[in-house]
N, CA, C and O atoms as CSV, one atom per row, in Angstrom:
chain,resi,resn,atom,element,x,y,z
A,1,UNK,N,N,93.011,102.879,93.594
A,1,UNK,CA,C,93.486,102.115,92.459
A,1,UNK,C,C,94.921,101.682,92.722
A,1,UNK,O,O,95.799,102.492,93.020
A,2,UNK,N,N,95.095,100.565,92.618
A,2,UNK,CA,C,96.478,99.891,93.032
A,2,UNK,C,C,97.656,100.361,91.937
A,2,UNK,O,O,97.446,100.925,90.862
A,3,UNK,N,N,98.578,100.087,92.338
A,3,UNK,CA,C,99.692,100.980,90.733
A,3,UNK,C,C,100.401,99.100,90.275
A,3,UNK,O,O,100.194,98.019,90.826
A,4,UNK,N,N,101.092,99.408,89.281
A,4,UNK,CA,C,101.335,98.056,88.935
A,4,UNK,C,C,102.703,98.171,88.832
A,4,UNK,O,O,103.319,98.947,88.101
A,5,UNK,N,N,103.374,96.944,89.993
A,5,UNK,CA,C,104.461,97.168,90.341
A,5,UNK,C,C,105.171,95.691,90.219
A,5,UNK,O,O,105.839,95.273,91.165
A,6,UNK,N,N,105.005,94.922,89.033
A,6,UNK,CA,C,105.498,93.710,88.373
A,6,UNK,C,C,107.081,94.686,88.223
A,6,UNK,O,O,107.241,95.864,87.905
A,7,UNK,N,N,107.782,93.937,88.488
A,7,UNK,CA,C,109.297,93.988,87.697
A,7,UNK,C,C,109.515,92.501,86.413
A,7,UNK,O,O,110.050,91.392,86.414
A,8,UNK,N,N,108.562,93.545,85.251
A,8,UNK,CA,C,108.906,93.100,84.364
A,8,UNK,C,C,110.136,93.973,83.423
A,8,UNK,O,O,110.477,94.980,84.044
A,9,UNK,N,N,110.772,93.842,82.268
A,9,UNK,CA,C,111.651,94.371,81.512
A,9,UNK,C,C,111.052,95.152,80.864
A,9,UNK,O,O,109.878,95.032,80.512
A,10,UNK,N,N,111.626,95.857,80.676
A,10,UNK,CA,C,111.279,97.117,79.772
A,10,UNK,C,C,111.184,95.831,77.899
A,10,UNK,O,O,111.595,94.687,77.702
A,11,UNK,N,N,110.547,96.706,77.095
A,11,UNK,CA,C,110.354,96.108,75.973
A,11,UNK,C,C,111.290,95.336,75.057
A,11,UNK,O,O,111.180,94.278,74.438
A,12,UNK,N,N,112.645,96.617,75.248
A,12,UNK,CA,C,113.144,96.626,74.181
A,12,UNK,C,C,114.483,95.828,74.922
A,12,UNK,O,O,115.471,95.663,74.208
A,13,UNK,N,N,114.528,95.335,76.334
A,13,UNK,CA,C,115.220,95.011,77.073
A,13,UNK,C,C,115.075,93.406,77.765
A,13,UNK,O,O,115.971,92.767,78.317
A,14,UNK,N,N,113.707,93.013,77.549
A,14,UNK,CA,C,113.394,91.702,77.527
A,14,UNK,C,C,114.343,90.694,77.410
A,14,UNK,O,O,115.013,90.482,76.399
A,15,UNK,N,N,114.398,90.018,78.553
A,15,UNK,CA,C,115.434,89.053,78.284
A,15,UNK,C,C,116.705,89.340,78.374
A,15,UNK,O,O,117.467,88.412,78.646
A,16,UNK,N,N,117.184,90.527,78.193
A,16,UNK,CA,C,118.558,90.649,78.060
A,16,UNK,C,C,118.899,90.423,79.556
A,16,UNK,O,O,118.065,90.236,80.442
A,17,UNK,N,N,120.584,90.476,79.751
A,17,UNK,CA,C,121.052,90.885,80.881
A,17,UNK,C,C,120.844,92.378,81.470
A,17,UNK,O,O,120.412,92.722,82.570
A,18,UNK,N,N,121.116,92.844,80.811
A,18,UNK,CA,C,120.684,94.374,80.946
A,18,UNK,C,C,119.334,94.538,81.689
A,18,UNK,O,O,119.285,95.154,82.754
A,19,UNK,N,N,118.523,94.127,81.268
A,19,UNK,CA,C,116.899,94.015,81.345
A,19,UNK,C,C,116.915,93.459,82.777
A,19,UNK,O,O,116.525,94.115,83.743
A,20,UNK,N,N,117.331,92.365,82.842
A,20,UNK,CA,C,117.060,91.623,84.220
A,20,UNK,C,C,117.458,92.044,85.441
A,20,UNK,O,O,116.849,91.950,86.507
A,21,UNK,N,N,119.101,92.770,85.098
A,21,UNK,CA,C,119.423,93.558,86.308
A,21,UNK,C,C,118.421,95.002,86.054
A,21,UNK,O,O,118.461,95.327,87.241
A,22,UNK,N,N,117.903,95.668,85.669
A,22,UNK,CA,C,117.732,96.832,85.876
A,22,UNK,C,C,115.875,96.444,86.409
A,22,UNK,O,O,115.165,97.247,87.015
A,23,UNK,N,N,115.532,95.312,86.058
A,23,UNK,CA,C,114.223,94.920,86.950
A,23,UNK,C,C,114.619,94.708,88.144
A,23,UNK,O,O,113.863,95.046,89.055
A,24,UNK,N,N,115.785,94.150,88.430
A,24,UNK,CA,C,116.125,94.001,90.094
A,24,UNK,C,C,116.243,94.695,90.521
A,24,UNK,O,O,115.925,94.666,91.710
A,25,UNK,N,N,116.895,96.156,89.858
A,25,UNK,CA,C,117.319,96.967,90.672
A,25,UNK,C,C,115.760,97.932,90.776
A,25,UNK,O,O,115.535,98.634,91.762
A,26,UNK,N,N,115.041,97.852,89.919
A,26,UNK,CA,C,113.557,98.647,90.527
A,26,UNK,C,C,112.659,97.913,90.927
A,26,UNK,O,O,111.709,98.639,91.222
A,27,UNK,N,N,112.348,96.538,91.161
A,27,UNK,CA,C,112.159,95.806,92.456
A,27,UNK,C,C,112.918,96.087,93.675
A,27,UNK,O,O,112.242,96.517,94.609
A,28,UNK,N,N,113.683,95.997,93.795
A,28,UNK,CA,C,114.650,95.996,95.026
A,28,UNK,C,C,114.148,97.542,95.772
A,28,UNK,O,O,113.646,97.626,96.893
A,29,UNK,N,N,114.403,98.593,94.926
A,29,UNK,CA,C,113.881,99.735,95.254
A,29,UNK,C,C,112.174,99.357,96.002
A,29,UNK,O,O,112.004,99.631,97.191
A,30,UNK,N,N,111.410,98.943,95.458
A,30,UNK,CA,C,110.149,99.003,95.134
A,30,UNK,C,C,109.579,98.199,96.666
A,30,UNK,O,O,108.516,98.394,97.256
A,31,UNK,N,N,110.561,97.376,96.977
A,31,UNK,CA,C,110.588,96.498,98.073
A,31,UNK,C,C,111.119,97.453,98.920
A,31,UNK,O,O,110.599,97.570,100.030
A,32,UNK,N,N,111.760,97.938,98.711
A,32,UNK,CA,C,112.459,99.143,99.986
A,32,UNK,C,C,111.033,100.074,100.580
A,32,UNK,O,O,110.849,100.301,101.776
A,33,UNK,N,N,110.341,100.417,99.748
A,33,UNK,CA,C,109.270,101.697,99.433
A,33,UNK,C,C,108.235,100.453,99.904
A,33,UNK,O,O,107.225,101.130,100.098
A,34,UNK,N,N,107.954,99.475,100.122
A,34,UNK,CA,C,106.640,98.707,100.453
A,34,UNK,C,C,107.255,98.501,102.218
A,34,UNK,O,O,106.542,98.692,103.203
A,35,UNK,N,N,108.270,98.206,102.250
A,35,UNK,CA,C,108.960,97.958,103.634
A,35,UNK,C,C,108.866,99.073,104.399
A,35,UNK,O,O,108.735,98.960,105.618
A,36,UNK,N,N,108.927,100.445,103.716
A,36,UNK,CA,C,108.725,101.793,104.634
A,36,UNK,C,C,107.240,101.510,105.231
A,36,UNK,O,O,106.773,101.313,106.353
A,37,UNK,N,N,106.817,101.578,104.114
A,37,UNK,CA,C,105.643,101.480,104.281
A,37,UNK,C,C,104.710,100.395,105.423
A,37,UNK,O,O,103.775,100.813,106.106
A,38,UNK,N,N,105.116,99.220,105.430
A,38,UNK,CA,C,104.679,98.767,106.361
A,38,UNK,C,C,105.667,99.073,107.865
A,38,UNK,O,O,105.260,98.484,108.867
A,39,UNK,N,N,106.546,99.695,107.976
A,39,UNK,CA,C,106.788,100.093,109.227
A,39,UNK,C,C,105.864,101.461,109.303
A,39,UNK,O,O,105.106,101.656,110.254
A,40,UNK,N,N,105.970,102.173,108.459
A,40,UNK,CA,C,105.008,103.113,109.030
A,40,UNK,C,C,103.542,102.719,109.670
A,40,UNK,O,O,103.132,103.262,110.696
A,41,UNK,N,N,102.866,101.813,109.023
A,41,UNK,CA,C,101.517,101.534,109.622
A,41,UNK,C,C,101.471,100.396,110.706
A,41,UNK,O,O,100.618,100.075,111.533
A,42,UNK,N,N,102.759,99.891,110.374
A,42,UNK,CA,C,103.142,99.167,112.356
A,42,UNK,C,C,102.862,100.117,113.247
A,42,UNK,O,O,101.935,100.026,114.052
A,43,UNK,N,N,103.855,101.346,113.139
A,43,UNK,CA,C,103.844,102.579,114.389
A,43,UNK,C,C,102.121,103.099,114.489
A,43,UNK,O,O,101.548,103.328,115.554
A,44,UNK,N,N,101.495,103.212,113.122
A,44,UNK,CA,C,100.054,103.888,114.300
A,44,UNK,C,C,99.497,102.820,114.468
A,44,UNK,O,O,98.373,102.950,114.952
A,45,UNK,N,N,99.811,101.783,114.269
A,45,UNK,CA,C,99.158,100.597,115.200
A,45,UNK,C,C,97.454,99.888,114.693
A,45,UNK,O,O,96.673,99.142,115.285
A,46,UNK,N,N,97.410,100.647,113.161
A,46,UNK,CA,C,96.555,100.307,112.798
A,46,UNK,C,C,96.758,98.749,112.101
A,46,UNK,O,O,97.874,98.553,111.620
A,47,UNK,N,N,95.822,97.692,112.016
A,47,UNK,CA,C,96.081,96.513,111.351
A,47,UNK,C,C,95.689,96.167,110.221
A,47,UNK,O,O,96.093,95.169,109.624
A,48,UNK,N,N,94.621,97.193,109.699
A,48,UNK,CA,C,94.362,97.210,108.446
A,48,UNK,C,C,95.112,97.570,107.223
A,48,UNK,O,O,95.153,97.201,106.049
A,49,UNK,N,N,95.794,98.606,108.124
A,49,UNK,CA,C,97.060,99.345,107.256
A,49,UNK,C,C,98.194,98.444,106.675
A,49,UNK,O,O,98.653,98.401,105.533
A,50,UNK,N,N,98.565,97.614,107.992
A,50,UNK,CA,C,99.491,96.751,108.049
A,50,UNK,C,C,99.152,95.225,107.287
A,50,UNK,O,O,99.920,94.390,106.808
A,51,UNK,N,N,98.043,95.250,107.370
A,51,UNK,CA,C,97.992,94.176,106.925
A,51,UNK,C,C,97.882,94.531,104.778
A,51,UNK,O,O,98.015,93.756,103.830
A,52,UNK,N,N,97.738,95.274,104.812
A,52,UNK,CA,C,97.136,95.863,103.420
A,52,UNK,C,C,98.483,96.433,102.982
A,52,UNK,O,O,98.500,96.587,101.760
A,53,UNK,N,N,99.620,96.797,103.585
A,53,UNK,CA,C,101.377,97.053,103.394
A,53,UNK,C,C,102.321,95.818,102.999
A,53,UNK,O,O,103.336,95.852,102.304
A,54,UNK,N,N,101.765,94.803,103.578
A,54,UNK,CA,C,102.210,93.613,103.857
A,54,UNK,C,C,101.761,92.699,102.735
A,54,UNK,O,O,102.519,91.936,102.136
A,55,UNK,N,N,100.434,92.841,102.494
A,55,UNK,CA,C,99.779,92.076,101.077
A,55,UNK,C,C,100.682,93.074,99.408
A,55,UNK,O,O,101.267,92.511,98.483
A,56,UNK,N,N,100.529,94.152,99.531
A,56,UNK,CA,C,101.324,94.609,98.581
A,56,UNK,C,C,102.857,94.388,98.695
A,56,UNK,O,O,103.343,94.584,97.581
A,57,UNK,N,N,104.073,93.964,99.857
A,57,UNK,CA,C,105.066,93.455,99.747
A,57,UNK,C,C,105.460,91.972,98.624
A,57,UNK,O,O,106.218,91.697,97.695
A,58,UNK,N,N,104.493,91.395,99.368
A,58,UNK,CA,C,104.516,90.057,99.443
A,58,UNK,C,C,104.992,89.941,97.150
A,58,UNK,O,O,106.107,89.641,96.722
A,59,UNK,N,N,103.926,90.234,96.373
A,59,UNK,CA,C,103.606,90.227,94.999
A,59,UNK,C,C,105.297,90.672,94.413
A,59,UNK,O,O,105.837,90.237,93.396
A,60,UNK,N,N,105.847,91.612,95.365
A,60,UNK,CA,C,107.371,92.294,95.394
A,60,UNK,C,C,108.477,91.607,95.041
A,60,UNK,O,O,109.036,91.542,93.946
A,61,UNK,N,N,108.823,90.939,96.405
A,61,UNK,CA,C,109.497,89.939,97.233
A,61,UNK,C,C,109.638,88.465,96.040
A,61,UNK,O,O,110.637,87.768,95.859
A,62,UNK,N,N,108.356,88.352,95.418
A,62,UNK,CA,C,108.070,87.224,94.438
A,62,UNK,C,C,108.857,87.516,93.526
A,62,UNK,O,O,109.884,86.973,93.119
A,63,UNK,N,N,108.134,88.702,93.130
A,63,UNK,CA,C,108.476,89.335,91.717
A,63,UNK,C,C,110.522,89.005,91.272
A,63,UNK,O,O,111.111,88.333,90.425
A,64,UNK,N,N,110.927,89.881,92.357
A,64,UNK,CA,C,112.636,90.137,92.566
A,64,UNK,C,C,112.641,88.758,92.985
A,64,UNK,O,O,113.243,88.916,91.922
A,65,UNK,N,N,112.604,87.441,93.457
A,65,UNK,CA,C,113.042,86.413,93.711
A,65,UNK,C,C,113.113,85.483,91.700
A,65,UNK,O,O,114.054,84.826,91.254
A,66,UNK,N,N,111.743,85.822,90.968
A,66,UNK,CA,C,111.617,85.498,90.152
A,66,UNK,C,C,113.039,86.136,88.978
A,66,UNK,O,O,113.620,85.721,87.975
A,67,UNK,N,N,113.076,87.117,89.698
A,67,UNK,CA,C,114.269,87.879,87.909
A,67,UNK,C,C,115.373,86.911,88.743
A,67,UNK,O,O,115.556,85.770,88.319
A,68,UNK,N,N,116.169,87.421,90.036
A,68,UNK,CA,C,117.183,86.737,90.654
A,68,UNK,C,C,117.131,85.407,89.988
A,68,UNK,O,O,117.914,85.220,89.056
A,69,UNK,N,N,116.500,84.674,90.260
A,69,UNK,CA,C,116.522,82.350,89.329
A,69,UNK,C,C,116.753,82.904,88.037
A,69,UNK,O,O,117.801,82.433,87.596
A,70,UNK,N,N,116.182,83.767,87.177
A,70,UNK,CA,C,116.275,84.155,85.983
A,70,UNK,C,C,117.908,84.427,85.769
A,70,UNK,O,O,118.456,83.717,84.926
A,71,UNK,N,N,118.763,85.461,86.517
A,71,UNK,CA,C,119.732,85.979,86.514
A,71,UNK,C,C,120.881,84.803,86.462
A,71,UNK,O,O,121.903,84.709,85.783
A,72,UNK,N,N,120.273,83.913,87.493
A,72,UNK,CA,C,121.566,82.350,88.423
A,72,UNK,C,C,121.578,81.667,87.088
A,72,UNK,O,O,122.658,81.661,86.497
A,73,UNK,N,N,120.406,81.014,86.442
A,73,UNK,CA,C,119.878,80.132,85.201
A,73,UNK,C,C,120.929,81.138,84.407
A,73,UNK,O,O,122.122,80.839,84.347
A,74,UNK,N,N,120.440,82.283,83.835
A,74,UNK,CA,C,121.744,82.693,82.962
A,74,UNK,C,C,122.945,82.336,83.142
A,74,UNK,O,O,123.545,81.666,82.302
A,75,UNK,N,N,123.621,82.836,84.570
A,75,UNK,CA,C,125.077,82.720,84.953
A,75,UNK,C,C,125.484,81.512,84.952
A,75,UNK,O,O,126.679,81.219,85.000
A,76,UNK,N,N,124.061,80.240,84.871
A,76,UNK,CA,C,124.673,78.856,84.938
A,76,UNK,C,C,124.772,78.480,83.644
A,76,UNK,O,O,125.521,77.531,83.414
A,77,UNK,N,N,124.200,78.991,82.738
A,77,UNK,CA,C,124.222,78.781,80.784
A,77,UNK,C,C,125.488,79.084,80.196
A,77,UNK,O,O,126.029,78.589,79.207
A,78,UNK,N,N,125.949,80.175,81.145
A,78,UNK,CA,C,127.302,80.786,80.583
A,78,UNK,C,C,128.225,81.178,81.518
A,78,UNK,O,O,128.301,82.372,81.809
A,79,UNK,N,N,128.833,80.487,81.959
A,79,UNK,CA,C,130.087,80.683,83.401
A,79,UNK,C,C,131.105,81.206,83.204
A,79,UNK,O,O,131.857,81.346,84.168
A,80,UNK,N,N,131.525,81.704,81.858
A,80,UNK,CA,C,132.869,81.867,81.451
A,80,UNK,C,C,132.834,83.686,81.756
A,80,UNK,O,O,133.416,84.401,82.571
A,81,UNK,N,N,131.558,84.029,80.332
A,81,UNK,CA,C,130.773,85.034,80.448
A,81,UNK,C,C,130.363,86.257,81.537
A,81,UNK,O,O,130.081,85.815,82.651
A,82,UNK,N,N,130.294,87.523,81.414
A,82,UNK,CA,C,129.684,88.392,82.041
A,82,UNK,C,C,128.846,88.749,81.792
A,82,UNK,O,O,128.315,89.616,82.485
């Protein structure tokens, strides 16, 4: 059973700034932990492994690219702002 590893916001955090960095920062993690992972199944040289490490990155990589435009779009709404 696959685990569900969307970096969406917590509920009550939606949208906020708060919210968006703290999805990056457990994407970012989450991408770290999929990246072990496919070096580990590089080394036994299996390709199923690897290829099946690599398909679960990928959904990651999206995910954290998606909050990041989210984050820029904010910082470009409000430049003055932190």
């Amino acid at each position: 059973m696959a685990k569900n590893r969307s970096a969406t916001p917590a509920k009550g955090l939606r949208g906020s700034k708060a919210g968006l960095v703290l999805s990056l920062g457990s994407s970012a993690l989450a991408v770290i932990r999929a990246s072990k992972q496919v070096r580990r199944a590089k080394g036994t040289h299996d390709k199923l492994n690897t290829a099946d490490a690599v398909a679960g990155l990928l959904p990651l990589i999206t995910s954290a690219a998606l909050v990041l435009r989210q984050l820029r779009g904010r910082r470009q709404e409000n430049p003055q702002g932190t």
